[in-house]
């Protein structure tokens, strides 16, 4: 398939992915990211692809129903947690995307090897019902497929937001059995910070699983990232040795919570230099694959800020990793990515934050490519605004930034930042809060409303999104 190769452009700041003008059979080529000094971020990928289905950009927040005519209102909060898996056994990797409401969209690959094409989606089912995990905020329910019980069927696993459980849908002929939560060998749910659930349950939130035979015993062990920035291992001990520990016969059990030894392990303890540049990253999402082609499974990790890191497996007798290398930078605004303003009918996605990662050989050249799901927000201007109205709109943005500075809000200076989560100072100062809300309402006069119940603040005008990007090497 012919594909446009877009050259890296020399600009003086980190740019979000800009959309190119040409669409190509199920995907769209986009311009590549660069460093702050204008040099290319790296030479490891040749193009970035924004995935489409039926000619339209895939957006998990859109109200496009499934092929069966089903759509869920809760999915309007966006977020995309993608993975690739040959779901129907035809030899082609299909696209599965978890959303913020905990369900999973299946886009069957209708293309050819090395040239994927997607059309409509269906919701993945388990035990005759739409499969769902408890996920109601702030992250995508990222799916992962692996045969963790060794019965020859690929199982569906997914993390969750609160309190951070790992869910298992056992694979069987023709689909999946009902959802179960994974437990340790004593029957307790696998939670990364079990000892802090009462005092700080949020620390274990947003658990995301990946699978790797950590100790080379033939069983897939559980790698978990969470909101706090932990990256841990729970070893797979196989089926429970006593009846009643798990609800399903043959369900694997995992090491207990206690840190160290034969229990929960901190991945960063076997990384050269520890977490290093990942020290302050949060909402870690791991993926496993031989990224450098040396025969050893490496780790790729997505983060809240949008940055993505590569941890190279050193290939020794004991598993260890090189210091994290950044593959993609954090996006503008980092964890509090600002909404971008668009004109009616001219929405163009930019890569968002909350990077949910996976690996696949997208173009069939034998080399793994990087898949990134994200979360972003947009504001749509009303149609027919005059030049004077647009200037007034710009002036109000400046006023809001000035108010943020006066209130002591930490940078960046972005009027359309994620105000619900990044401007807590206003909750403690009624006068400043009223001033901010008045400015938001004035800005709303120039924007298309989205949620009529929230028009007293900018959230009532924000559209949330969840897109999937593929970085092809």
GROMACS .gro file of C-alpha atoms in nm:
model
  473
    1UNK     CA    1   0.000   0.000   0.000
    2UNK     CA    2   0.133   0.341  -0.090
    3UNK     CA    3   0.188   0.557   0.216
    4UNK     CA    4   0.300   0.915   0.248
    5UNK     CA    5   0.622   0.963   0.442
    6UNK     CA    6   0.612   1.296   0.621
    7UNK     CA    7   0.943   1.460   0.704
    8UNK     CA    8   1.020   1.592   1.050
    9UNK     CA    9   0.989   1.968   1.062
   10UNK     CA   10   1.230   2.197   1.244
   11UNK     CA   11   1.035   2.397   1.501
   12UNK     CA   12   1.150   2.554   1.826
   13UNK     CA   13   0.924   2.366   2.069
   14UNK     CA   14   0.774   2.026   2.127
   15UNK     CA   15   0.475   2.010   1.896
   16UNK     CA   16   0.174   1.788   1.925
   17UNK     CA   17   0.112   1.562   1.629
   18UNK     CA   18  -0.026   1.772   1.344
   19UNK     CA   19  -0.262   1.621   1.096
   20UNK     CA   20  -0.150   1.588   0.737
   21UNK     CA   21  -0.394   1.641   0.456
   22UNK     CA   22  -0.402   1.293   0.310
   23UNK     CA   23  -0.608   0.996   0.431
   24UNK     CA   24  -0.506   0.646   0.335
   25UNK     CA   25  -0.727   0.336   0.349
   26UNK     CA   26  -0.818   0.317   0.715
   27UNK     CA   27  -0.555   0.543   0.865
   28UNK     CA   28  -0.423   0.893   0.844
   29UNK     CA   29  -0.056   0.991   0.825
   30UNK     CA   30   0.055   1.272   1.055
   31UNK     CA   31   0.361   1.487   1.108
   32UNK     CA   32   0.624   1.375   1.356
   33UNK     CA   33   0.728   1.519   1.691
   34UNK     CA   34   1.050   1.708   1.759
   35UNK     CA   35   1.256   1.823   2.053
   36UNK     CA   36   1.250   2.171   2.203
   37UNK     CA   37   1.566   2.265   2.012
   38UNK     CA   38   1.402   2.181   1.681
   39UNK     CA   39   1.591   1.856   1.619
   40UNK     CA   40   1.402   1.533   1.553
   41UNK     CA   41   1.301   1.349   1.868
   42UNK     CA   42   1.468   1.035   1.737
   43UNK     CA   43   1.511   0.827   1.428
   44UNK     CA   44   1.328   0.524   1.557
   45UNK     CA   45   1.002   0.572   1.368
   46UNK     CA   46   0.920   0.665   1.011
   47UNK     CA   47   0.559   0.774   1.038
   48UNK     CA   48   0.280   0.817   1.288
   49UNK     CA   49  -0.065   0.690   1.195
   50UNK     CA   50  -0.396   0.803   1.339
   51UNK     CA   51  -0.632   0.507   1.316
   52UNK     CA   52  -0.965   0.527   1.135
   53UNK     CA   53  -1.266   0.304   1.089
   54UNK     CA   54  -1.515   0.342   0.803
   55UNK     CA   55  -1.315   0.645   0.692
   56UNK     CA   56  -1.369   0.833   1.019
   57UNK     CA   57  -1.110   0.895   1.289
   58UNK     CA   58  -1.165   0.650   1.574
   59UNK     CA   59  -1.280   0.843   1.880
   60UNK     CA   60  -1.402   0.647   2.181
   61UNK     CA   61  -1.606   0.947   2.296
   62UNK     CA   62  -1.810   0.972   1.978
   63UNK     CA   63  -2.170   0.857   1.984
   64UNK     CA   64  -2.123   0.627   1.685
   65UNK     CA   65  -2.303   0.305   1.780
   66UNK     CA   66  -2.171  -0.045   1.729
   67UNK     CA   67  -2.270  -0.248   1.426
   68UNK     CA   68  -2.550  -0.385   1.644
   69UNK     CA   69  -2.671  -0.032   1.716
   70UNK     CA   70  -2.549  -0.017   2.078
   71UNK     CA   71  -2.378   0.280   2.239
   72UNK     CA   72  -2.333   0.368   2.605
   73UNK     CA   73  -2.370   0.724   2.732
   74UNK     CA   74  -2.085   0.678   2.983
   75UNK     CA   75  -1.833   0.644   2.701
   76UNK     CA   76  -1.856   1.013   2.616
   77UNK     CA   77  -1.568   1.070   2.860
   78UNK     CA   78  -1.320   0.951   2.600
   79UNK     CA   79  -0.988   0.776   2.674
   80UNK     CA   80  -0.850   0.495   2.459
   81UNK     CA   81  -0.667   0.186   2.584
   82UNK     CA   82  -0.573  -0.007   2.268
   83UNK     CA   83  -0.422  -0.344   2.197
   84UNK     CA   84  -0.394  -0.574   1.896
   85UNK     CA   85  -0.494  -0.941   1.902
   86UNK     CA   86  -0.607  -1.192   1.640
   87UNK     CA   87  -0.954  -1.214   1.788
   88UNK     CA   88  -1.124  -1.417   1.513
   89UNK     CA   89  -0.830  -1.642   1.425
   90UNK     CA   90  -0.796  -1.531   1.063
   91UNK     CA   91  -0.426  -1.449   1.092
   92UNK     CA   92  -0.480  -1.072   1.104
   93UNK     CA   93  -0.431  -0.862   1.416
   94UNK     CA   94  -0.760  -0.701   1.521
   95UNK     CA   95  -0.790  -0.378   1.717
   96UNK     CA   96  -0.945  -0.383   2.065
   97UNK     CA   97  -0.994  -0.056   2.255
   98UNK     CA   98  -1.092  -0.017   2.618
   99UNK     CA   99  -1.273   0.304   2.711
  100UNK     CA  100  -1.330   0.507   3.026
  101UNK     CA  101  -1.653   0.322   3.110
  102UNK     CA  102  -1.481  -0.017   3.128
  103UNK     CA  103  -1.608  -0.179   2.808
  104UNK     CA  104  -1.410  -0.303   2.508
  105UNK     CA  105  -1.463  -0.224   2.140
  106UNK     CA  106  -1.360  -0.483   1.882
  107UNK     CA  107  -1.262  -0.358   1.536
  108UNK     CA  108  -1.202  -0.659   1.311
  109UNK     CA  109  -0.915  -0.621   1.067
  110UNK     CA  110  -1.061  -0.641   0.716
  111UNK     CA  111  -0.737  -0.561   0.537
  112UNK     CA  112  -0.436  -0.769   0.441
  113UNK     CA  113  -0.114  -0.864   0.623
  114UNK     CA  114   0.082  -0.544   0.673
  115UNK     CA  115  -0.210  -0.325   0.561
  116UNK     CA  116  -0.481  -0.317   0.829
  117UNK     CA  117  -0.827  -0.178   0.750
  118UNK     CA  118  -1.102  -0.133   1.006
  119UNK     CA  119  -1.471  -0.061   0.976
  120UNK     CA  120  -1.744  -0.071   1.242
  121UNK     CA  121  -1.701  -0.218   1.589
  122UNK     CA  122  -1.880  -0.454   1.823
  123UNK     CA  123  -1.863  -0.473   2.201
  124UNK     CA  124  -1.671  -0.772   2.333
  125UNK     CA  125  -1.897  -1.006   2.527
  126UNK     CA  126  -1.837  -1.246   2.814
  127UNK     CA  127  -2.090  -1.506   2.928
  128UNK     CA  128  -2.347  -1.365   2.686
  129UNK     CA  129  -2.327  -1.005   2.810
  130UNK     CA  130  -2.118  -0.700   2.727
  131UNK     CA  131  -1.786  -0.746   2.906
  132UNK     CA  132  -1.720  -0.466   3.155
  133UNK     CA  133  -1.479  -0.384   3.437
  134UNK     CA  134  -1.521  -0.126   3.713
  135UNK     CA  135  -1.373   0.181   3.550
  136UNK     CA  136  -1.546   0.515   3.589
  137UNK     CA  137  -1.283   0.786   3.578
  138UNK     CA  138  -0.963   0.924   3.441
  139UNK     CA  139  -0.811   0.629   3.252
  140UNK     CA  140  -0.903   0.379   2.984
  141UNK     CA  141  -0.969   0.020   3.083
  142UNK     CA  142  -0.671  -0.111   2.889
  143UNK     CA  143  -0.720  -0.471   2.770
  144UNK     CA  144  -0.446  -0.732   2.745
  145UNK     CA  145  -0.468  -1.080   2.591
  146UNK     CA  146  -0.261  -1.371   2.721
  147UNK     CA  147  -0.315  -1.736   2.814
  148UNK     CA  148  -0.247  -1.692   3.183
  149UNK     CA  149  -0.398  -2.025   3.295
  150UNK     CA  150  -0.220  -2.233   3.030
  151UNK     CA  151  -0.531  -2.396   2.885
  152UNK     CA  152  -0.457  -2.301   2.526
  153UNK     CA  153  -0.710  -2.016   2.508
  154UNK     CA  154  -0.618  -1.647   2.514
  155UNK     CA  155  -0.770  -1.477   2.818
  156UNK     CA  156  -0.881  -1.114   2.837
  157UNK     CA  157  -0.743  -0.920   3.133
  158UNK     CA  158  -0.788  -0.555   3.223
  159UNK     CA  159  -0.714  -0.323   3.510
  160UNK     CA  160  -0.952  -0.075   3.666
  161UNK     CA  161  -0.963   0.269   3.819
  162UNK     CA  162  -1.082   0.215   4.176
  163UNK     CA  163  -0.962   0.045   4.387
  164UNK     CA  164  -0.725  -0.093   4.125
  165UNK     CA  165  -0.831  -0.454   4.080
  166UNK     CA  166  -0.710  -0.672   3.793
  167UNK     CA  167  -0.994  -0.851   3.615
  168UNK     CA  168  -0.983  -1.179   3.423
  169UNK     CA  169  -1.219  -1.310   3.155
  170UNK     CA  170  -1.119  -1.672   3.100
  171UNK     CA  171  -1.094  -1.763   2.733
  172UNK     CA  172  -1.289  -2.059   2.599
  173UNK     CA  173  -1.408  -2.189   2.263
  174UNK     CA  174  -1.627  -1.917   2.115
  175UNK     CA  175  -1.557  -1.638   2.364
  176UNK     CA  176  -1.503  -1.562   2.731
  177UNK     CA  177  -1.644  -1.673   3.062
  178UNK     CA  178  -1.782  -1.430   3.319
  179UNK     CA  179  -1.550  -1.177   3.484
  180UNK     CA  180  -1.343  -1.268   3.789
  181UNK     CA  181  -1.089  -1.064   3.982
  182UNK     CA  182  -0.739  -1.204   4.015
  183UNK     CA  183  -0.629  -1.294   4.368
  184UNK     CA  184  -0.319  -1.392   4.562
  185UNK     CA  185  -0.265  -1.744   4.693
  186UNK     CA  186  -0.473  -1.661   5.001
  187UNK     CA  187  -0.775  -1.538   4.805
  188UNK     CA  188  -0.716  -1.164   4.854
  189UNK     CA  189  -0.764  -0.940   4.552
  190UNK     CA  190  -0.444  -0.837   4.376
  191UNK     CA  191  -0.404  -0.467   4.469
  192UNK     CA  192  -0.067  -0.295   4.438
  193UNK     CA  193  -0.091  -0.097   4.763
  194UNK     CA  194  -0.315  -0.322   4.969
  195UNK     CA  195  -0.174  -0.191   5.299
  196UNK     CA  196  -0.284   0.165   5.214
  197UNK     CA  197  -0.637   0.100   5.086
  198UNK     CA  198  -0.799   0.237   5.403
  199UNK     CA  199  -0.584   0.552   5.430
  200UNK     CA  200  -0.505   0.628   5.067
  201UNK     CA  201  -0.700   0.407   4.826
  202UNK     CA  202  -0.621   0.643   4.539
  203UNK     CA  203  -0.256   0.535   4.547
  204UNK     CA  204  -0.343   0.199   4.388
  205UNK     CA  205  -0.592   0.343   4.141
  206UNK     CA  206  -0.569   0.301   3.765
  207UNK     CA  207  -0.407  -0.043   3.771
  208UNK     CA  208  -0.293  -0.160   3.428
  209UNK     CA  209  -0.168  -0.517   3.360
  210UNK     CA  210   0.087  -0.671   3.125
  211UNK     CA  211   0.226  -1.024   3.113
  212UNK     CA  212   0.584  -1.154   3.123
  213UNK     CA  213   0.741  -1.480   3.239
  214UNK     CA  214   0.956  -1.298   3.492
  215UNK     CA  215   1.119  -1.601   3.656
  216UNK     CA  216   1.134  -1.829   3.348
  217UNK     CA  217   0.914  -2.100   3.502
  218UNK     CA  218   0.677  -2.130   3.207
  219UNK     CA  219   0.399  -1.924   3.371
  220UNK     CA  220   0.311  -1.569   3.276
  221UNK     CA  221   0.365  -1.330   3.566
  222UNK     CA  222   0.168  -1.011   3.623
  223UNK     CA  223   0.324  -0.669   3.568
  224UNK     CA  224   0.114  -0.382   3.708
  225UNK     CA  225   0.144  -0.006   3.672
  226UNK     CA  226  -0.071   0.230   3.877
  227UNK     CA  227  -0.163   0.594   3.938
  228UNK     CA  228   0.110   0.646   4.197
  229UNK     CA  229   0.383   0.558   3.949
  230UNK     CA  230   0.453   0.208   4.082
  231UNK     CA  231   0.560  -0.066   3.844
  232UNK     CA  232   0.545  -0.400   4.020
  233UNK     CA  233   0.552  -0.776   3.960
  234UNK     CA  234   0.321  -1.039   4.108
  235UNK     CA  235   0.449  -1.389   4.027
  236UNK     CA  236   0.203  -1.644   3.890
  237UNK     CA  237   0.188  -1.948   4.122
  238UNK     CA  238  -0.047  -2.150   3.903
  239UNK     CA  239  -0.379  -2.290   4.026
  240UNK     CA  240  -0.462  -2.261   4.395
  241UNK     CA  241  -0.345  -2.555   4.603
  242UNK     CA  242  -0.662  -2.558   4.813
  243UNK     CA  243  -1.028  -2.554   4.702
  244UNK     CA  244  -1.234  -2.240   4.755
  245UNK     CA  245  -0.951  -1.990   4.706
  246UNK     CA  246  -1.069  -1.896   4.357
  247UNK     CA  247  -1.421  -1.916   4.209
  248UNK     CA  248  -1.298  -2.088   3.891
  249UNK     CA  249  -1.113  -2.418   3.884
  250UNK     CA  250  -0.768  -2.369   3.736
  251UNK     CA  251  -0.767  -1.992   3.793
  252UNK     CA  252  -0.408  -1.887   3.863
  253UNK     CA  253  -0.319  -1.722   4.192
  254UNK     CA  254  -0.042  -1.470   4.248
  255UNK     CA  255   0.215  -1.368   4.505
  256UNK     CA  256   0.093  -1.180   4.811
  257UNK     CA  257   0.118  -0.806   4.854
  258UNK     CA  258   0.412  -0.779   5.097
  259UNK     CA  259   0.706  -0.605   4.929
  260UNK     CA  260   1.021  -0.796   4.837
  261UNK     CA  261   1.137  -1.154   4.845
  262UNK     CA  262   0.887  -1.393   4.694
  263UNK     CA  263   0.606  -1.140   4.719
  264UNK     CA  264   0.536  -0.817   4.528
  265UNK     CA  265   0.849  -0.694   4.350
  266UNK     CA  266   0.939  -0.339   4.251
  267UNK     CA  267   1.048  -0.340   3.886
  268UNK     CA  268   1.258  -0.027   3.935
  269UNK     CA  269   1.481  -0.218   4.178
  270UNK     CA  270   1.618  -0.410   3.879
  271UNK     CA  271   1.644  -0.105   3.650
  272UNK     CA  272   1.983   0.064   3.613
  273UNK     CA  273   1.965   0.386   3.811
  274UNK     CA  274   1.613   0.312   3.932
  275UNK     CA  275   1.318   0.506   3.792
  276UNK     CA  276   1.548   0.785   3.671
  277UNK     CA  277   1.357   1.009   3.428
  278UNK     CA  278   1.036   0.826   3.523
  279UNK     CA  279   1.067   0.926   3.888
  280UNK     CA  280   0.782   1.178   3.877
  281UNK     CA  281   0.566   1.003   3.616
  282UNK     CA  282   0.224   0.877   3.720
  283UNK     CA  283  -0.045   0.645   3.583
  284UNK     CA  284   0.204   0.395   3.440
  285UNK     CA  285   0.082   0.159   3.167
  286UNK     CA  286   0.320  -0.129   3.082
  287UNK     CA  287   0.345  -0.335   2.763
  288UNK     CA  288   0.582  -0.625   2.695
  289UNK     CA  289   0.762  -0.714   2.373
  290UNK     CA  290   1.104  -0.760   2.214
  291UNK     CA  291   1.144  -0.396   2.111
  292UNK     CA  292   1.511  -0.412   2.013
  293UNK     CA  293   1.499  -0.755   1.848
  294UNK     CA  294   1.760  -0.923   2.069
  295UNK     CA  295   1.535  -1.210   2.175
  296UNK     CA  296   1.460  -1.074   2.524
  297UNK     CA  297   1.126  -0.923   2.631
  298UNK     CA  298   1.151  -0.551   2.701
  299UNK     CA  299   0.913  -0.310   2.874
  300UNK     CA  300   0.742  -0.013   2.712
  301UNK     CA  301   0.564   0.218   2.956
  302UNK     CA  302   0.308   0.491   2.893
  303UNK     CA  303   0.241   0.769   3.144
  304UNK     CA  304  -0.010   1.031   3.255
  305UNK     CA  305   0.197   1.310   3.100
  306UNK     CA  306   0.184   1.142   2.759
  307UNK     CA  307   0.551   1.045   2.767
  308UNK     CA  308   0.643   0.690   2.665
  309UNK     CA  309   0.956   0.505   2.783
  310UNK     CA  310   1.159   0.200   2.674
  311UNK     CA  311   1.322  -0.024   2.937
  312UNK     CA  312   1.565  -0.259   2.761
  313UNK     CA  313   1.601  -0.611   2.898
  314UNK     CA  314   1.973  -0.666   2.964
  315UNK     CA  315   1.940  -1.039   2.894
  316UNK     CA  316   2.130  -1.173   3.194
  317UNK     CA  317   2.057  -1.481   3.404
  318UNK     CA  318   1.857  -1.261   3.641
  319UNK     CA  319   1.609  -1.027   3.476
  320UNK     CA  320   1.722  -0.663   3.476
  321UNK     CA  321   1.665  -0.356   3.261
  322UNK     CA  322   1.869  -0.064   3.133
  323UNK     CA  323   1.782   0.290   3.239
  324UNK     CA  324   1.455   0.418   3.088
  325UNK     CA  325   1.485   0.580   2.746
  326UNK     CA  326   1.219   0.826   2.640
  327UNK     CA  327   1.052   0.734   2.311
  328UNK     CA  328   0.787   1.007   2.311
  329UNK     CA  329   0.784   1.332   2.510
  330UNK     CA  330   0.513   1.451   2.742
  331UNK     CA  331   0.247   1.650   2.561
  332UNK     CA  332   0.190   2.023   2.599
  333UNK     CA  333   0.053   2.078   2.948
  334UNK     CA  334   0.154   1.730   3.060
  335UNK     CA  335  -0.102   1.569   3.287
  336UNK     CA  336  -0.323   1.879   3.265
  337UNK     CA  337  -0.329   1.893   2.888
  338UNK     CA  338  -0.524   2.199   2.768
  339UNK     CA  339  -0.830   2.168   2.551
  340UNK     CA  340  -0.758   2.284   2.198
  341UNK     CA  341  -0.995   2.529   2.033
  342UNK     CA  342  -1.135   2.442   1.691
  343UNK     CA  343  -1.371   2.599   1.443
  344UNK     CA  344  -1.699   2.422   1.360
  345UNK     CA  345  -1.642   2.118   1.143
  346UNK     CA  346  -1.263   2.155   1.157
  347UNK     CA  347  -1.167   1.927   1.446
  348UNK     CA  348  -0.812   1.792   1.403
  349UNK     CA  349  -0.681   1.559   1.676
  350UNK     CA  350  -0.356   1.620   1.857
  351UNK     CA  351  -0.189   1.353   2.068
  352UNK     CA  352  -0.323   1.371   2.421
  353UNK     CA  353  -0.209   1.267   2.766
  354UNK     CA  354  -0.267   0.945   2.965
  355UNK     CA  355  -0.073   0.734   2.717
  356UNK     CA  356  -0.195   0.374   2.711
  357UNK     CA  357   0.055   0.164   2.515
  358UNK     CA  358   0.068  -0.164   2.326
  359UNK     CA  359   0.295  -0.327   2.068
  360UNK     CA  360   0.218  -0.482   1.730
  361UNK     CA  361   0.386  -0.539   1.395
  362UNK     CA  362   0.149  -0.301   1.219
  363UNK     CA  363   0.305  -0.304   0.872
  364UNK     CA  364   0.417  -0.666   0.869
  365UNK     CA  365   0.790  -0.601   0.836
  366UNK     CA  366   0.889  -0.817   1.134
  367UNK     CA  367   0.957  -0.519   1.362
  368UNK     CA  368   0.731  -0.422   1.652
  369UNK     CA  369   0.560  -0.083   1.626
  370UNK     CA  370   0.431   0.134   1.909
  371UNK     CA  371   0.057   0.178   1.966
  372UNK     CA  372  -0.057   0.469   2.185
  373UNK     CA  373  -0.408   0.544   2.307
  374UNK     CA  374  -0.474   0.883   2.465
  375UNK     CA  375  -0.717   1.129   2.617
  376UNK     CA  376  -0.770   1.483   2.496
  377UNK     CA  377  -1.027   1.763   2.505
  378UNK     CA  378  -1.151   2.023   2.259
  379UNK     CA  379  -1.365   2.337   2.259
  380UNK     CA  380  -1.560   2.432   1.946
  381UNK     CA  381  -1.612   2.796   1.857
  382UNK     CA  382  -1.959   2.908   1.758
  383UNK     CA  383  -1.999   2.959   1.387
  384UNK     CA  384  -2.006   3.307   1.238
  385UNK     CA  385  -1.797   3.484   1.501
  386UNK     CA  386  -1.668   3.823   1.386
  387UNK     CA  387  -1.306   3.933   1.409
  388UNK     CA  388  -1.402   4.159   1.700
  389UNK     CA  389  -1.562   3.868   1.884
  390UNK     CA  390  -1.257   3.651   1.829
  391UNK     CA  391  -1.035   3.926   1.967
  392UNK     CA  392  -1.262   3.950   2.272
  393UNK     CA  393  -1.235   3.574   2.314
  394UNK     CA  394  -0.854   3.599   2.308
  395UNK     CA  395  -0.858   3.882   2.561
  396UNK     CA  396  -1.067   3.678   2.804
  397UNK     CA  397  -0.816   3.395   2.780
  398UNK     CA  398  -0.542   3.638   2.883
  399UNK     CA  399  -0.754   3.750   3.177
  400UNK     CA  400  -0.800   3.392   3.291
  401UNK     CA  401  -0.425   3.323   3.274
  402UNK     CA  402  -0.358   3.641   3.472
  403UNK     CA  403  -0.609   3.528   3.734
  404UNK     CA  404  -0.436   3.189   3.758
  405UNK     CA  405  -0.105   3.362   3.822
  406UNK     CA  406  -0.259   3.583   4.088
  407UNK     CA  407  -0.415   3.280   4.252
  408UNK     CA  408  -0.083   3.094   4.257
  409UNK     CA  409  -0.180   2.820   4.012
  410UNK     CA  410   0.128   2.631   3.893
  411UNK     CA  411   0.216   2.653   3.524
  412UNK     CA  412   0.183   2.608   3.238
  413UNK     CA  413  -0.009   2.924   3.157
  414UNK     CA  414  -0.299   2.764   2.972
  415UNK     CA  415  -0.647   2.917   2.995
  416UNK     CA  416  -0.809   2.590   2.884
  417UNK     CA  417  -0.609   2.360   3.110
  418UNK     CA  418  -0.788   2.077   3.291
  419UNK     CA  419  -0.931   2.312   3.551
  420UNK     CA  420  -1.125   2.054   3.744
  421UNK     CA  421  -0.804   1.873   3.844
  422UNK     CA  422  -0.532   2.137   3.830
  423UNK     CA  423  -0.669   2.451   3.994
  424UNK     CA  424  -0.758   2.331   4.342
  425UNK     CA  425  -0.650   2.665   4.488
  426UNK     CA  426  -0.986   2.805   4.382
  427UNK     CA  427  -1.171   2.560   4.603
  428UNK     CA  428  -1.015   2.726   4.908
  429UNK     CA  429  -1.080   3.088   4.806
  430UNK     CA  430  -1.442   3.181   4.742
  431UNK     CA  431  -1.369   3.526   4.596
  432UNK     CA  432  -1.116   3.392   4.346
  433UNK     CA  433  -1.348   3.102   4.263
  434UNK     CA  434  -1.633   3.338   4.180
  435UNK     CA  435  -1.402   3.547   3.964
  436UNK     CA  436  -1.282   3.239   3.777
  437UNK     CA  437  -1.635   3.112   3.722
  438UNK     CA  438  -1.745   3.451   3.589
  439UNK     CA  439  -1.459   3.447   3.337
  440UNK     CA  440  -1.544   3.091   3.233
  441UNK     CA  441  -1.907   3.188   3.174
  442UNK     CA  442  -1.802   3.484   2.962
  443UNK     CA  443  -1.576   3.258   2.755
  444UNK     CA  444  -1.867   3.019   2.713
  445UNK     CA  445  -2.056   3.283   2.514
  446UNK     CA  446  -1.820   3.213   2.223
  447UNK     CA  447  -1.833   2.831   2.243
  448UNK     CA  448  -2.070   2.554   2.139
  449UNK     CA  449  -2.228   2.394   2.448
  450UNK     CA  450  -2.187   2.021   2.510
  451UNK     CA  451  -2.338   1.957   2.854
  452UNK     CA  452  -2.633   2.184   2.937
  453UNK     CA  453  -2.605   2.098   3.309
  454UNK     CA  454  -2.253   2.246   3.337
  455UNK     CA  455  -2.267   2.568   3.139
  456UNK     CA  456  -2.163   2.770   3.445
  457UNK     CA  457  -1.807   2.646   3.379
  458UNK     CA  458  -1.590   2.553   3.082
  459UNK     CA  459  -1.651   2.182   3.139
  460UNK     CA  460  -1.994   2.234   2.993
  461UNK     CA  461  -1.833   2.319   2.659
  462UNK     CA  462  -1.558   2.055   2.649
  463UNK     CA  463  -1.566   1.753   2.427
  464UNK     CA  464  -1.350   1.466   2.543
  465UNK     CA  465  -1.174   1.231   2.305
  466UNK     CA  466  -0.990   0.901   2.288
  467UNK     CA  467  -0.773   0.834   1.982
  468UNK     CA  468  -0.527   0.563   1.880
  469UNK     CA  469  -0.190   0.637   1.719
  470UNK     CA  470   0.058   0.391   1.569
  471UNK     CA  471   0.426   0.483   1.542
  472UNK     CA  472   0.561   0.270   1.258
  473UNK     CA  473   0.932   0.189   1.252
   0.00000   0.00000   0.00000
